[in-house]
GROMACS .gro file of C-alpha atoms in nm:
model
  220
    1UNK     CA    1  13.438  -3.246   8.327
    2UNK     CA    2  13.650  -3.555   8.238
    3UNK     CA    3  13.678  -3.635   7.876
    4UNK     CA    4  13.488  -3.980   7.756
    5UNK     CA    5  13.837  -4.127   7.659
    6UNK     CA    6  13.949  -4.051   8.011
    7UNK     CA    7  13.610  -4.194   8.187
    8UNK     CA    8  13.656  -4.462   8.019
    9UNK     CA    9  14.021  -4.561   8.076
   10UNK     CA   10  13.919  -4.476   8.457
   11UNK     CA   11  13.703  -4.730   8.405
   12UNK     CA   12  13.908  -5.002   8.275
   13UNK     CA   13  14.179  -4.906   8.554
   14UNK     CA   14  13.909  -4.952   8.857
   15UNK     CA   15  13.806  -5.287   8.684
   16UNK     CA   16  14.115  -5.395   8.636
   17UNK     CA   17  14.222  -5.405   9.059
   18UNK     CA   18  13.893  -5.535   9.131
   19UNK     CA   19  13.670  -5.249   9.159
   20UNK     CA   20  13.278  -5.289   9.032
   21UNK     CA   21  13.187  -5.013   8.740
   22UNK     CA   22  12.806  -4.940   8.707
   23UNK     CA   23  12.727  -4.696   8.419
   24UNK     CA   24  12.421  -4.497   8.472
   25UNK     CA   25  12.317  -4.178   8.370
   26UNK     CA   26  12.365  -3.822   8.480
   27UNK     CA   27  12.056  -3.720   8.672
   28UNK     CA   28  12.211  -4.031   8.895
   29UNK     CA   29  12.504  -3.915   8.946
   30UNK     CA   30  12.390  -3.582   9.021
   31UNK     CA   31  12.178  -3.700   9.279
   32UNK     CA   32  12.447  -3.862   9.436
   33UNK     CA   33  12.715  -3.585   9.451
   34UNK     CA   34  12.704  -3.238   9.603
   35UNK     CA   35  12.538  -2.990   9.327
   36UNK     CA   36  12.657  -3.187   9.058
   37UNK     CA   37  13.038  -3.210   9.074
   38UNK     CA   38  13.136  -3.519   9.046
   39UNK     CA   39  13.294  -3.470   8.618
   40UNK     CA   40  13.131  -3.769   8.494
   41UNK     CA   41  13.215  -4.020   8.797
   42UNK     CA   42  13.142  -4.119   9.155
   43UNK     CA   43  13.328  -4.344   9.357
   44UNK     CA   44  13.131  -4.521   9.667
   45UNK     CA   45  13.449  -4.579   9.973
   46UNK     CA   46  13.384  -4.702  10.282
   47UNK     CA   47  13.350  -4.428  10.620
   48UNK     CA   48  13.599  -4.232  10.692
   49UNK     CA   49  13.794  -4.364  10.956
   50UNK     CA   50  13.863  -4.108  11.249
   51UNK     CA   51  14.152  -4.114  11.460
   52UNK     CA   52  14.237  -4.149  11.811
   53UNK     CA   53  14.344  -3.835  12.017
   54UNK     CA   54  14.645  -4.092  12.115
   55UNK     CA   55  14.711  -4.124  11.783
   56UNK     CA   56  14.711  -3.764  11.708
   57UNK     CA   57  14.930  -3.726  12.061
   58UNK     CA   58  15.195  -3.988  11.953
   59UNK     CA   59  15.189  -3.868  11.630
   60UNK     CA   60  15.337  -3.482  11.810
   61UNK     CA   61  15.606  -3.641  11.954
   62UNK     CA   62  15.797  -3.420  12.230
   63UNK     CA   63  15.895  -3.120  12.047
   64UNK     CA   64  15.695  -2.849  11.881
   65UNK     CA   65  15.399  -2.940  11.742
   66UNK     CA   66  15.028  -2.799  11.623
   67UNK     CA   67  14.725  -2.929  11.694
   68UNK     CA   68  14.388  -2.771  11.568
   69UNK     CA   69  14.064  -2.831  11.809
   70UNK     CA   70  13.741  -2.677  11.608
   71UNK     CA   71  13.497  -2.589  11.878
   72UNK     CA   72  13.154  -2.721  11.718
   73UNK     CA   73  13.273  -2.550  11.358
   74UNK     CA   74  12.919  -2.647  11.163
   75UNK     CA   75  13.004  -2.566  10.836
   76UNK     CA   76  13.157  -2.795  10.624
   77UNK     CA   77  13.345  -2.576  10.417
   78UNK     CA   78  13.506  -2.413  10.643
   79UNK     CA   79  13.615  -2.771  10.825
   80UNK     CA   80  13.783  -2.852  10.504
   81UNK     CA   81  13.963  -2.549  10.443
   82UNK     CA   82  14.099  -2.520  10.833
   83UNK     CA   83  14.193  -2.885  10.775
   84UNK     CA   84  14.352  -2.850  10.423
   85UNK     CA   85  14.597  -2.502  10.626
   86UNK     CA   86  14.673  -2.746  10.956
   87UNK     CA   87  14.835  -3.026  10.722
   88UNK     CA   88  14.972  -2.795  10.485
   89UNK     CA   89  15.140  -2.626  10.853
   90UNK     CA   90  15.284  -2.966  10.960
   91UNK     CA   91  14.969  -2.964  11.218
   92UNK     CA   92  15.015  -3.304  11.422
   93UNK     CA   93  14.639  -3.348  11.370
   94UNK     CA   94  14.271  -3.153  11.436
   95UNK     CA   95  14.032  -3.238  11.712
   96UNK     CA   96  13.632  -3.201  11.657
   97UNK     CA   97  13.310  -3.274  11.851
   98UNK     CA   98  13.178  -3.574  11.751
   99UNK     CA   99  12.830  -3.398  11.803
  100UNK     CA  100  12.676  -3.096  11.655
  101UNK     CA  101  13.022  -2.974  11.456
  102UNK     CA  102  13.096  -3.033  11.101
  103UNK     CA  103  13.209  -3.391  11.034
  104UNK     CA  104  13.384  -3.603  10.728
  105UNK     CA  105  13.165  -3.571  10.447
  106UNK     CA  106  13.180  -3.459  10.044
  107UNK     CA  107  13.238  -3.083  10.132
  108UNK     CA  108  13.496  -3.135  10.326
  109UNK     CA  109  13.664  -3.375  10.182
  110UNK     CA  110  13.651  -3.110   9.841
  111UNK     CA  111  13.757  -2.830  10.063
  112UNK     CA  112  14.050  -2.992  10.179
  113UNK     CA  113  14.190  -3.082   9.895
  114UNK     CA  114  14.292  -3.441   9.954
  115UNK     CA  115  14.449  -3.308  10.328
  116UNK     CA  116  14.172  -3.494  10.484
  117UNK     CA  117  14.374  -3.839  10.356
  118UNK     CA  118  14.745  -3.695  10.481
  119UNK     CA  119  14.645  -3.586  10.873
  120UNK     CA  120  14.454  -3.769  11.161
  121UNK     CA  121  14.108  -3.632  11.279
  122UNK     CA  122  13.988  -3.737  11.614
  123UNK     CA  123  13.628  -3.691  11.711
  124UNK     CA  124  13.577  -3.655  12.111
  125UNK     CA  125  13.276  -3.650  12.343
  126UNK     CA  126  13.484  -3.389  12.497
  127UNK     CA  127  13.696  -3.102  12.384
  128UNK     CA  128  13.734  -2.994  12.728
  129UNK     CA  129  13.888  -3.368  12.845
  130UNK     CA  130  14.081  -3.355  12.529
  131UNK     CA  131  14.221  -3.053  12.598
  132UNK     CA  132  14.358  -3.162  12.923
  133UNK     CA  133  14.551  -3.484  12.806
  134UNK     CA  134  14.710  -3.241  12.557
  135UNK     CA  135  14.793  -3.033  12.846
  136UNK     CA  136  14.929  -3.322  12.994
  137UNK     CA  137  15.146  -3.402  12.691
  138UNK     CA  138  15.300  -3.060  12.670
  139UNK     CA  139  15.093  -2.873  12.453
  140UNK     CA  140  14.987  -2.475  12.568
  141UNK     CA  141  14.641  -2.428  12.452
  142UNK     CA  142  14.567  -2.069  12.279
  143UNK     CA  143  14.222  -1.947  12.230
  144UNK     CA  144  14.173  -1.736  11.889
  145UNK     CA  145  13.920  -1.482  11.965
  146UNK     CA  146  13.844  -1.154  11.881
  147UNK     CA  147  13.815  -1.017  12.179
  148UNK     CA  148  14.162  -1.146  12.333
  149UNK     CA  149  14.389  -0.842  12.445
  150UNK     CA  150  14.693  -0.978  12.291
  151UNK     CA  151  14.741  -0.962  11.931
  152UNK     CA  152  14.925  -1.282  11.761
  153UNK     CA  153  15.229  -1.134  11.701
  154UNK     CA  154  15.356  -1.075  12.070
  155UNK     CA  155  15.179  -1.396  12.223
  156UNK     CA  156  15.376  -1.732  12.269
  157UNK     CA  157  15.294  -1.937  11.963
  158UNK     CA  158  15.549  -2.133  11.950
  159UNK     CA  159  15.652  -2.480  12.048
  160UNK     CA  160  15.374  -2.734  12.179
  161UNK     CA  161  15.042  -2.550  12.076
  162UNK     CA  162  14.708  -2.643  12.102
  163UNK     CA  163  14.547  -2.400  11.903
  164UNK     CA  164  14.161  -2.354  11.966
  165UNK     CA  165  13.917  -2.160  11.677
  166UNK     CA  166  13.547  -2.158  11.813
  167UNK     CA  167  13.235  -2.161  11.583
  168UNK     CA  168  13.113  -1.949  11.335
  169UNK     CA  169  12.827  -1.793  11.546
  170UNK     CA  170  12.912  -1.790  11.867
  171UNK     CA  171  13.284  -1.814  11.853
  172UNK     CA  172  13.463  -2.035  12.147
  173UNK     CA  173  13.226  -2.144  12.434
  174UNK     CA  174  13.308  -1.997  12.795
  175UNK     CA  175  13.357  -2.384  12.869
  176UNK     CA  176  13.614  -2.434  12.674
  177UNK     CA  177  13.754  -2.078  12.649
  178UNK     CA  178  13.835  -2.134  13.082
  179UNK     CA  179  14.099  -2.420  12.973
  180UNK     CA  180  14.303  -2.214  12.752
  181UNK     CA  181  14.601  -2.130  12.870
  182UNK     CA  182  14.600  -1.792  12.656
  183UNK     CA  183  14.413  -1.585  12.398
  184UNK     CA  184  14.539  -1.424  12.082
  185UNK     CA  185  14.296  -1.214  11.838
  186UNK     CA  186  14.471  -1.097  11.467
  187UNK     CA  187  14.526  -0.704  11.406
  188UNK     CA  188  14.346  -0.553  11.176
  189UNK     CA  189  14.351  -0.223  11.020
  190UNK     CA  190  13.992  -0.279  10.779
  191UNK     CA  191  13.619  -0.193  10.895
  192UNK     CA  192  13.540  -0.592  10.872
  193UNK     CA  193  13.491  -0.742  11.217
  194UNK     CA  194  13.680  -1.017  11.165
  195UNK     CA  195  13.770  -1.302  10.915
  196UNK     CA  196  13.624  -1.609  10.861
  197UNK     CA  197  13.693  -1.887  11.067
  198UNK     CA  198  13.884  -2.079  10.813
  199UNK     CA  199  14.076  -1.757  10.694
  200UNK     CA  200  14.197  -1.701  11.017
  201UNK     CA  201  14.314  -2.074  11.088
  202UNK     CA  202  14.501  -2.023  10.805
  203UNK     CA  203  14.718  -1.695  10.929
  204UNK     CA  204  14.733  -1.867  11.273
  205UNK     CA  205  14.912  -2.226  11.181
  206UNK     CA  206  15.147  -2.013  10.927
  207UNK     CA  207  15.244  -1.781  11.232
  208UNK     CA  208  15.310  -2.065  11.421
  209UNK     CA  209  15.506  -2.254  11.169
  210UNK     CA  210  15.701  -1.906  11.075
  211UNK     CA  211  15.841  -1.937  11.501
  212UNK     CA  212  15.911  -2.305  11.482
  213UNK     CA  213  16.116  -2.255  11.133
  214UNK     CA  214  16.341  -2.026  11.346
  215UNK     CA  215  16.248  -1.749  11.052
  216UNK     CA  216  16.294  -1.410  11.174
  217UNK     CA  217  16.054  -1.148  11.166
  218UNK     CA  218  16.113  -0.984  10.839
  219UNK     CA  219  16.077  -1.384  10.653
  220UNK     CA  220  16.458  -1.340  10.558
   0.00000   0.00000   0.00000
């Protein structure tokens, strides 16, 4: 929870470039955030402003590159999170559905961390079409599923990579699962059945980025 002093110098700041300051009192602001986080202060911006699979394409250029395509991921949590590992990985950008999937909102954007501002998001009407003009641009699209017979660390996850993590119920649809190129599932040793979603976005663009650092296997 910000300090008064500093709510109020954030205050004077905004003012100061322009920005209108409304004072009003807590139940408001509560209302307005999720659960109540928002430490004394909400800030009304204008819609988040999706990208362009060209963009996220161009942005690639011809060598290696990573690009994330959620396949109708619902929660927004987990959105964030897979977002906040891909930019953190050097990901060119993530693709999502721009129906029934987790969009750009306040959980997100907290879940990210601020990545959300530092990598392009496309929404599509079409994962599969999407898939196929990053096919056409070079990229190798890999499927992360559990039930793929090759584990992660003997598939090709390197160079152009179009990696695809399916939902949190149902996992990748047999749609979309047909245009991958490959399929890689992570070991495991434990009883769990797998991890989450996010968790294992997170071990996939880090295994990627490990081959395209030229890193050897033991990290030396």
């Amino acid at each position: 929870w910000l300090r008064c002093w500093q709510r109020r110098e954030l205050a004077r700041r905004l003012a100061a470039d322009g920005v209108e300051v409304e004072r009003v009192a807590k139940p408001v602001l509560d209302s307005l955030s999720s659960h109540g986080a928002h430490q004394g202060i909400v800030v009304e911006t204008r819609p988040f402003a999706y990208a362009d699979l060209a963009d996220i394409i161009k942005a690639s250029g011809t060598g290696p590159a990573l690009v994330v395509v959620l396949d109708h991921v619902t929660d927004e949590g987990n959105f964030g999170a897979i977002v906040r590992s891909a930019e953190v990985a050097g990901a060119a950008g993530v693709i999502i559905a721009n129906a029934r999937a987790a969009q750009v909102g306040v959980g997100a954007m907290k879940t990210s961390a601020g990545a959300l501002l530092h990598i392009p998001v496309a929404q599509v009407p079409n994962l599969v079409q999407a898939m196929q003009e990053l096919k056409d641009a070079g990229f190798w699209c890999c499927a992360a599923t559990e039930h793929a017979e090759e584990d992660v660390w003997h598939a090709p996850l390197e160079g152009r990579i179009c990696l695809v993590m399916g939902s949190e119920g149902s996992g990748i649809s047999h749609l979309v699962l047909s245009k991958c190129d490959f399929a890689v599932r992570l070991p495991q040793r434990g009883h769990v059945e797998s991890l989450n979603v996010a968790q294992a976005a997170t071990v996939l663009c880090y295994e990627w980025l490990r081959r395209v650092s030229g890193e050897s296997d033991d990290g030396r």
